[in-house]
Amino acid sequence: MRVMMIMQQKKKMWTFVLQLHVLILLVLFCCKISCILDGSSSMEQKPNYRTAYHFQPPKNWMNDPNGPLYYKGVYHLFYQYNPTSPVFETKISWAHSVSRDLINWVHLERILDPTDSYDNNGCWSGSITILPGGKPAILYTGNNLNDMQSQNLAMPKNSSDPLLREWVKSEHNPLMIPVDESEYKNFRDPTTAWIGLDRIWRVIIGGDGKVFLYKSGDFIGWNRSDQPLHSTLGKTGMWECPDFYPVSVGGKNGLDTSVFNGRIKHVLKVSVMNNTHDDYVIGRYEELTDKFEAESEFMDSRLQMRYDYGKFYASKSFFDSAKSRRILWAWIPESDSEENAIEKGWAGLQSIPRTILLDERRNRLIQWPVKEIDKLRSNEVKIRNKMLKGGALIEIEDITASQADVEASFKLRNLEAAEELDGKNLVNGSLLCSSRRASVRGAIGPFGLIVLASEGLEEQTTIFFHVFRNGTKYVVLMCSDQSRSSLRDDFEKDTYGAFVDVNPLHEEISLRTLVDGSIVESFGGGGLTCITARVYPELAIGKEARLYMFNNGTIDVAISRMNAWSMKSAQFHQLLSS
Ligand code: DQQ
């Protein structure tokens, strides 16, 4: 009897398993039919290109980072956000996300919406200053319906809340208005303010080829100084999102914005609207007279001091008091069309936050991804002391090539063969990279990395170096070549490039590249030259993507060290729909 029951139960179970299989097959069959009918297949579906460890809101348009801050144990990132669509519209809001480690984020409610007479056409970019007593204050640009820009104040409703979820606009707004109509559309993006020994606050605001200086005793009443803090004689157009901060000469820590002593220099960065470049100059700022003597000019094409030679705009830095470092964020715009943004439902990324320090010897900034990003690394693959022969291609296997962190150092043993470079070619690295692409064979280089490559290499993004001789000196060119990054042809595939201030006679040439699906952020020479690219491969996505080291020069190059890791995804949560 018992045996009969067991057999019946087994029969029932098998019938159930069989039915389940039939059901699954039926569903798959129906899917296939519907795919055939509507002409699509799962393989043909367009990839969404969302990234796994770069900051992105869940949907819609995002641009400039605003008022980044460390407050009561929490990192805050505010940003320009269009809550209604994935394209830019003037009526922008300030969105808000928080993090404990700058990598994993929780999205909170928006904090500023364009609702008042002075900002009803957009709550535009601005910064946060910590006032005496530790209260944060936002200064931001309001754009009104007449397209007149003004500077405005907002304070937290409850400053004991470490999440700073609610902010109140000041009843004194607008605090700063244009002096005449010619400035209406060219007066925006206040920096973090700094306080002098005279207890007077200073802030700079972007203008047409200049940055205005304003002073205040109480953070409410502001007076414009007769002279801008800095300006250029040539026509450079609107300077958006200025940033002005001290850097330590010889020190290893970042500095708070109001620090003033003899062992510092100041950096002035402006976002040049005409060419969407974030350019900087270094100089000496005299606090009592408010004179800023820059050591070079913004238009100095020879020096070309730019945070990043690829896509990297409207950046903003802040002082992280928890780790005594200055951290830089920037908006990474899309290279893709508005049409595709609408299809994807989102547009815009933030860079991986970078620490900034002054390289005293070269008088240039060095940028490096914050240390916290290293905790996403897994599955390390290493190469030590291996010759990368002329014409060689080495695949780096066993990591997720579409989500990776790669660090490599190259040693050059034979510099004799370096090609001579005419002095006139030393001016525009980008132009030189466009004529000396990865596929163009040289002597010392091109050598470097091929990322987001498809199996047959039809798709590939290459980050590489070329070493040339100029008289008795050697020059190192770094390029990021997107020309073959996708089979798609409907987006910008520019080649970016710049020189790296390293001497290959005495120094190794290093490269770190962060790959995250549709973004490639590269740091040459330990962060002296940075290049960010947006790419949209069709084949080299997810598990299909591959990673290589290559040398398309005739001269062998030694890989002294290469470490590559798969990168885990960061966590993004939403506390409330925003
Ligand atoms: N974006 C903001 C402006 C700023 C520009 C508007 C820079 O305040 O000048 O979204 O991208």
Coordinates of C-alpha atoms in Angstrom, one line a residue, residues 146-542:
N146 CA 13.6 87.1 -18.2
D147 CA 16.7 85.0 -18.3
M148 CA 18.3 87.2 -15.7
Q149 CA 20.8 85.4 -13.5
S150 CA 21.2 86.2 -9.8
Q151 CA 23.0 84.6 -6.8
N152 CA 20.8 83.2 -4.0
L153 CA 21.1 81.7 -0.6
A154 CA 19.5 78.5 0.9
M155 CA 20.0 77.1 4.4
P156 CA 19.2 73.7 5.8
K157 CA 15.8 73.5 7.6
N158 CA 17.4 71.3 10.3
S159 CA 21.2 71.4 10.4
S160 CA 21.3 68.7 13.1
D161 CA 20.1 66.2 10.4
P162 CA 23.3 64.7 8.9
L163 CA 21.3 63.9 5.7
L164 CA 20.3 67.6 5.2
R165 CA 17.1 66.6 3.5
E166 CA 15.3 69.9 3.5
W167 CA 16.6 73.4 2.6
V168 CA 14.9 76.8 2.8
K169 CA 15.6 79.6 0.4
S170 CA 16.5 82.9 2.1
E171 CA 13.9 85.7 2.3
H172 CA 16.8 88.0 1.4
N173 CA 17.1 86.6 -2.1
P174 CA 18.3 87.6 -4.6
L175 CA 21.6 88.6 -2.9
M176 CA 23.6 89.5 -6.0
I177 CA 22.2 90.8 -9.3
P178 CA 23.8 91.8 -12.6
V179 CA 24.9 95.5 -12.8
D180 CA 23.3 95.9 -16.2
E181 CA 21.5 94.0 -18.9
S182 CA 24.7 93.0 -20.7
E183 CA 25.4 90.7 -17.7
Y184 CA 21.9 89.2 -17.5
K185 CA 23.0 85.9 -19.1
N186 CA 26.6 85.9 -18.1
F187 CA 26.6 86.0 -14.3
R188 CA 26.5 82.7 -12.6
D189 CA 27.8 79.7 -10.6
P190 CA 29.2 81.0 -7.3
T191 CA 32.1 79.1 -5.8
T192 CA 32.6 78.0 -2.2
A193 CA 33.3 81.2 -0.3
W194 CA 36.4 81.7 1.8
I195 CA 36.9 84.0 4.8
G196 CA 40.0 86.2 5.2
L197 CA 41.8 87.2 8.4
D198 CA 39.7 90.4 8.3
R199 CA 36.6 88.1 8.9
I200 CA 35.2 89.1 5.5
W201 CA 33.7 86.5 3.2
R202 CA 34.8 86.3 -0.5
V203 CA 33.2 84.5 -3.3
I204 CA 33.8 84.5 -7.1
I205 CA 31.1 84.3 -9.8
G206 CA 31.6 83.4 -13.4
G207 CA 31.3 86.1 -16.1
D208 CA 32.2 86.7 -19.8
G209 CA 36.0 86.0 -19.8
K210 CA 36.3 87.0 -16.1
V211 CA 35.4 86.0 -12.6
F212 CA 33.7 88.6 -10.4
L213 CA 34.8 89.0 -6.8
Y214 CA 32.2 89.7 -4.1
K215 CA 32.7 90.4 -0.4
S216 CA 30.4 90.2 2.6
G217 CA 30.6 90.6 6.3
D218 CA 27.4 88.6 7.0
F219 CA 26.9 86.3 4.0
I220 CA 23.7 88.2 3.1
G221 CA 24.9 91.7 1.9
W222 CA 27.5 91.3 -0.8
N223 CA 29.5 94.0 -2.6
R224 CA 31.2 93.6 -5.9
S225 CA 35.0 94.5 -6.0
D226 CA 36.0 97.0 -8.6
Q227 CA 38.4 94.5 -10.2
P228 CA 37.5 91.0 -11.2
L229 CA 39.7 88.4 -9.4
H230 CA 41.0 87.4 -12.9
S231 CA 40.2 88.0 -16.5
T232 CA 41.6 87.4 -20.0
L233 CA 42.1 90.0 -22.6
G234 CA 41.3 87.7 -25.5
K235 CA 37.7 86.7 -26.2
T236 CA 37.2 83.4 -24.4
G237 CA 33.4 83.6 -23.9
M238 CA 31.5 82.8 -20.8
W239 CA 33.5 81.2 -17.9
E240 CA 31.1 78.9 -16.1
C241 CA 31.4 77.1 -12.8
P242 CA 34.7 78.7 -11.6
D243 CA 36.5 77.0 -8.7
F244 CA 39.2 78.7 -6.6
Y245 CA 41.1 76.8 -3.9
P246 CA 44.5 76.5 -2.2
V247 CA 46.9 73.6 -2.8
S248 CA 49.8 72.7 -0.6
V249 CA 53.3 73.2 -2.0
G250 CA 55.1 70.0 -1.0
G251 CA 52.4 68.7 1.3
K252 CA 50.4 65.5 0.8
N253 CA 47.1 66.7 2.0
G254 CA 44.3 68.8 0.5
L255 CA 43.4 72.1 2.0
D256 CA 40.2 73.8 3.2
T257 CA 39.2 76.7 1.0
S258 CA 39.9 79.4 3.7
V259 CA 43.5 78.1 4.5
F260 CA 46.0 80.8 3.9
N261 CA 49.8 80.5 4.6
G262 CA 53.1 80.8 2.9
R263 CA 53.3 77.2 1.7
I264 CA 50.4 77.3 -0.6
K265 CA 49.5 78.2 -4.2
H266 CA 46.0 78.8 -5.5
V267 CA 44.2 77.1 -8.4
L268 CA 41.7 78.9 -10.5
K269 CA 39.6 76.6 -12.7
V270 CA 37.0 77.9 -15.2
S271 CA 34.7 75.9 -17.4
V272 CA 35.0 77.5 -20.8
M273 CA 31.5 77.4 -22.4
N274 CA 32.8 77.9 -25.9
N275 CA 34.7 74.6 -26.0
T276 CA 33.4 72.8 -22.9
H277 CA 36.9 72.5 -21.4
D278 CA 37.7 72.7 -17.7
D279 CA 41.0 74.7 -17.8
Y280 CA 43.0 75.8 -14.8
V281 CA 45.9 78.1 -13.9
I282 CA 48.1 78.1 -10.8
G283 CA 49.2 81.2 -9.1
R284 CA 49.7 83.2 -5.9
Y285 CA 46.8 84.8 -4.2
E286 CA 47.4 87.7 -1.9
E287 CA 44.6 87.6 0.7
L288 CA 44.8 91.2 1.9
T289 CA 44.8 92.8 -1.5
D290 CA 42.8 90.1 -3.2
K291 CA 45.4 90.0 -6.0
F292 CA 45.7 86.7 -7.9
E293 CA 48.9 86.5 -10.0
A294 CA 48.5 83.5 -12.3
E295 CA 51.7 81.9 -13.5
S296 CA 50.3 81.2 -17.0
E297 CA 47.3 82.2 -19.1
F298 CA 44.1 80.4 -19.8
M299 CA 44.7 80.8 -23.5
D300 CA 48.3 79.4 -23.3
S301 CA 48.0 76.8 -26.0
R302 CA 51.5 75.4 -25.3
L303 CA 50.7 74.6 -21.6
Q304 CA 47.1 73.6 -22.1
M305 CA 46.4 73.0 -18.4
R306 CA 43.2 71.1 -18.4
Y307 CA 41.7 68.8 -15.8
D308 CA 40.8 66.2 -18.4
Y309 CA 41.4 66.2 -22.2
G310 CA 38.3 64.2 -23.0
K311 CA 34.7 64.7 -21.7
F312 CA 34.8 66.3 -18.3
Y313 CA 32.9 69.6 -17.6
A314 CA 31.5 71.9 -15.0
S315 CA 33.6 70.3 -12.3
K316 CA 33.6 71.3 -8.7
S317 CA 36.0 70.4 -5.8
F318 CA 35.4 70.3 -2.1
F319 CA 37.5 69.7 1.0
D320 CA 36.9 66.4 2.7
S321 CA 37.7 67.2 6.4
A322 CA 37.4 63.5 7.3
K323 CA 40.4 62.5 5.2
S324 CA 42.1 65.9 4.7
R325 CA 41.9 65.7 1.0
R326 CA 40.4 67.8 -1.8
I327 CA 38.1 65.9 -4.0
L328 CA 37.0 66.8 -7.5
W329 CA 33.7 65.8 -9.2
A330 CA 32.7 66.6 -12.8
W331 CA 29.8 66.1 -15.1
I332 CA 30.6 63.6 -18.0
P333 CA 28.2 64.6 -20.8
E334 CA 27.1 62.1 -23.4
S335 CA 28.6 61.9 -26.8
D336 CA 25.3 60.4 -28.0
S337 CA 22.2 62.1 -29.5
E338 CA 19.2 63.6 -27.7
E339 CA 17.0 61.1 -29.6
N340 CA 19.0 58.2 -28.1
A341 CA 18.8 59.8 -24.6
I342 CA 15.1 59.9 -24.9
E343 CA 15.1 56.2 -25.9
K344 CA 17.4 55.3 -23.0
G345 CA 15.5 57.5 -20.5
W346 CA 18.6 59.1 -19.1
A347 CA 21.6 61.2 -19.9
G348 CA 24.8 62.2 -18.1
L349 CA 27.2 60.7 -15.6
Q350 CA 29.4 61.9 -12.8
S351 CA 33.2 61.1 -13.0
I352 CA 34.7 58.9 -10.3
P353 CA 35.6 61.4 -7.6
R354 CA 39.3 62.3 -7.8
T355 CA 41.7 63.6 -5.2
I356 CA 43.7 66.6 -6.4
L357 CA 47.2 67.6 -5.3
L358 CA 49.9 69.9 -6.7
D359 CA 52.9 68.2 -8.3
E360 CA 55.4 70.8 -7.1
R361 CA 58.2 69.9 -9.5
R362 CA 56.1 70.1 -12.6
N363 CA 53.7 72.8 -11.3
R364 CA 50.7 70.8 -12.4
L365 CA 47.9 69.1 -10.7
I366 CA 47.7 65.4 -10.2
Q367 CA 44.4 63.7 -10.0
W368 CA 43.7 60.2 -8.8
P369 CA 40.5 58.1 -8.2
V370 CA 39.6 58.2 -4.5
K371 CA 41.0 55.2 -2.6
E372 CA 37.5 54.0 -1.8
I373 CA 37.0 52.8 -5.4
D374 CA 39.7 50.1 -4.7
K375 CA 37.2 48.1 -2.6
L376 CA 35.2 47.3 -5.7
R377 CA 38.2 45.4 -7.1
S378 CA 38.2 41.6 -7.4
N379 CA 39.8 38.8 -9.4
E380 CA 43.2 40.4 -9.7
V381 CA 45.3 39.4 -12.8
K382 CA 49.0 40.4 -12.9
I383 CA 51.9 40.6 -15.3
R384 CA 55.4 41.3 -14.2
N385 CA 58.5 42.2 -16.4
K386 CA 57.2 41.0 -19.7
M387 CA 58.3 42.3 -23.1
L388 CA 55.6 43.7 -25.3
K389 CA 57.2 43.1 -28.6
G390 CA 56.7 45.4 -31.6
G391 CA 53.3 44.4 -33.2
A392 CA 52.2 42.4 -30.1
L393 CA 48.7 41.9 -28.8
I394 CA 48.2 40.2 -25.4
E395 CA 44.8 39.5 -24.1
I396 CA 44.1 40.0 -20.4
E397 CA 41.7 37.2 -19.5
D398 CA 39.8 36.1 -16.4
I399 CA 38.4 39.5 -15.5
T400 CA 35.2 41.3 -16.5
A401 CA 36.6 43.4 -19.3
S402 CA 33.5 45.6 -19.4
Q403 CA 33.8 46.6 -15.8
A404 CA 37.5 46.8 -14.9
D405 CA 40.3 48.7 -13.4
V406 CA 43.7 48.3 -15.1
E407 CA 47.1 49.7 -13.9
A408 CA 50.2 49.3 -16.1
S409 CA 53.7 50.7 -16.1
F410 CA 55.9 50.7 -19.2
K411 CA 59.7 50.9 -19.3
L412 CA 61.5 52.0 -22.5
R413 CA 64.9 50.5 -23.0
N414 CA 65.6 51.8 -26.5
L415 CA 64.9 55.5 -27.0
E416 CA 67.3 55.9 -29.9
A417 CA 64.6 55.0 -32.4
A418 CA 62.2 57.7 -31.3
E419 CA 60.7 59.7 -34.2
E420 CA 61.5 63.4 -34.4
L421 CA 58.6 65.6 -33.7
D422 CA 58.4 69.1 -35.2
G423 CA 58.0 71.8 -32.5
K424 CA 54.7 73.0 -34.1
N425 CA 53.2 69.6 -33.3
L426 CA 53.9 70.1 -29.7
V427 CA 51.0 72.5 -29.4
N428 CA 47.9 70.3 -30.0
G429 CA 48.1 66.8 -28.6
S430 CA 44.5 66.1 -29.7
L431 CA 45.3 66.9 -33.3
L432 CA 48.4 64.8 -33.3
C433 CA 46.5 61.9 -31.8
S434 CA 44.0 62.1 -34.7
S435 CA 46.7 61.7 -37.2
R436 CA 48.6 59.1 -35.2
R437 CA 45.8 56.8 -34.3
A438 CA 46.3 53.3 -32.7
S439 CA 46.2 51.7 -36.2
V440 CA 49.1 53.9 -37.5
R441 CA 52.4 52.1 -36.9
G442 CA 55.1 54.2 -35.3
A443 CA 58.5 53.5 -33.8
I444 CA 58.0 53.9 -30.0
G445 CA 54.3 53.4 -29.9
P446 CA 51.4 53.4 -30.2
F447 CA 51.4 51.0 -27.1
G448 CA 48.9 50.7 -24.3
L449 CA 45.5 49.2 -23.8
I450 CA 42.6 48.2 -26.0
V451 CA 39.4 48.2 -23.9
L452 CA 35.8 47.3 -24.7
A453 CA 36.9 45.3 -27.7
S454 CA 34.7 42.9 -29.6
E455 CA 35.8 39.4 -30.4
G456 CA 37.0 40.3 -33.9
L457 CA 38.3 43.7 -32.7
E458 CA 35.8 45.4 -35.0
E459 CA 34.9 47.5 -31.9
Q460 CA 37.7 48.8 -29.7
T461 CA 38.6 51.9 -27.7
T462 CA 42.4 52.4 -27.4
I463 CA 44.3 54.3 -24.8
F464 CA 48.0 54.6 -25.8
F465 CA 51.3 56.4 -25.7
H466 CA 53.7 57.5 -28.4
V467 CA 57.2 58.7 -27.5
F468 CA 58.9 61.2 -29.8
R469 CA 62.1 63.2 -29.8
N470 CA 62.1 66.9 -29.9
G471 CA 65.7 68.2 -30.2
T472 CA 67.5 66.7 -27.2
K473 CA 64.3 66.0 -25.2
Y474 CA 61.7 63.2 -25.3
V475 CA 58.0 63.9 -25.3
V476 CA 55.3 61.5 -24.4
L477 CA 51.9 61.8 -26.1
M478 CA 48.8 60.1 -24.6
C479 CA 45.8 59.4 -26.7
S480 CA 42.3 58.0 -26.3
D481 CA 41.0 56.8 -29.7
Q482 CA 37.3 56.3 -30.0
S483 CA 37.2 56.2 -33.8
R484 CA 36.5 52.4 -33.7
S485 CA 34.6 52.3 -30.4
S486 CA 31.3 51.2 -31.9
L487 CA 29.8 49.8 -35.1
R488 CA 27.3 52.5 -34.6
D489 CA 27.9 55.7 -36.5
D490 CA 25.4 58.1 -35.0
F491 CA 27.6 59.6 -32.2
E492 CA 30.7 61.7 -31.7
K493 CA 33.8 59.5 -32.0
D494 CA 36.5 62.1 -31.5
T495 CA 40.1 61.2 -30.6
Y496 CA 41.4 63.0 -27.5
G497 CA 45.0 63.6 -26.6
A498 CA 47.6 65.5 -24.7
F499 CA 51.3 65.3 -23.6
V500 CA 52.3 63.7 -20.4
D501 CA 55.1 65.5 -18.5
V502 CA 57.3 62.5 -17.8
N503 CA 60.8 61.9 -19.0
P504 CA 61.0 58.3 -20.3
L505 CA 64.8 58.4 -20.0
H506 CA 64.5 58.3 -16.2
E507 CA 60.8 57.5 -15.5
E508 CA 58.4 54.7 -16.3
I509 CA 55.3 55.6 -18.2
S510 CA 52.2 54.6 -16.2
L511 CA 48.5 54.3 -17.2
R512 CA 45.5 53.6 -15.1
T513 CA 42.2 53.0 -16.9
L514 CA 38.7 52.6 -15.3
V515 CA 36.3 50.9 -17.7
D516 CA 32.6 50.9 -16.8
G517 CA 30.4 49.8 -19.8
S518 CA 30.1 53.1 -21.6
I519 CA 32.8 55.2 -19.9
V520 CA 36.6 54.9 -20.0
E521 CA 38.5 57.1 -17.6
S522 CA 42.3 57.1 -18.0
F523 CA 45.0 58.6 -15.9
G524 CA 48.5 58.9 -17.5
G525 CA 51.8 59.5 -15.6
G526 CA 50.2 58.9 -12.2
G527 CA 47.4 61.4 -12.9
L528 CA 49.3 64.2 -14.6
T529 CA 47.2 63.8 -17.8
C530 CA 43.7 62.5 -17.6
I531 CA 41.3 61.6 -20.5
T532 CA 37.7 60.5 -20.2
A533 CA 35.7 59.1 -23.1
R534 CA 32.0 58.1 -23.6
V535 CA 31.6 55.1 -25.9
Y536 CA 28.6 53.1 -27.0
P537 CA 29.7 49.7 -28.3
E538 CA 27.2 47.3 -29.8
L539 CA 29.1 44.1 -29.7
A540 CA 31.7 44.7 -26.9
I541 CA 29.1 44.7 -24.1
G542 CA 28.9 42.7 -20.8

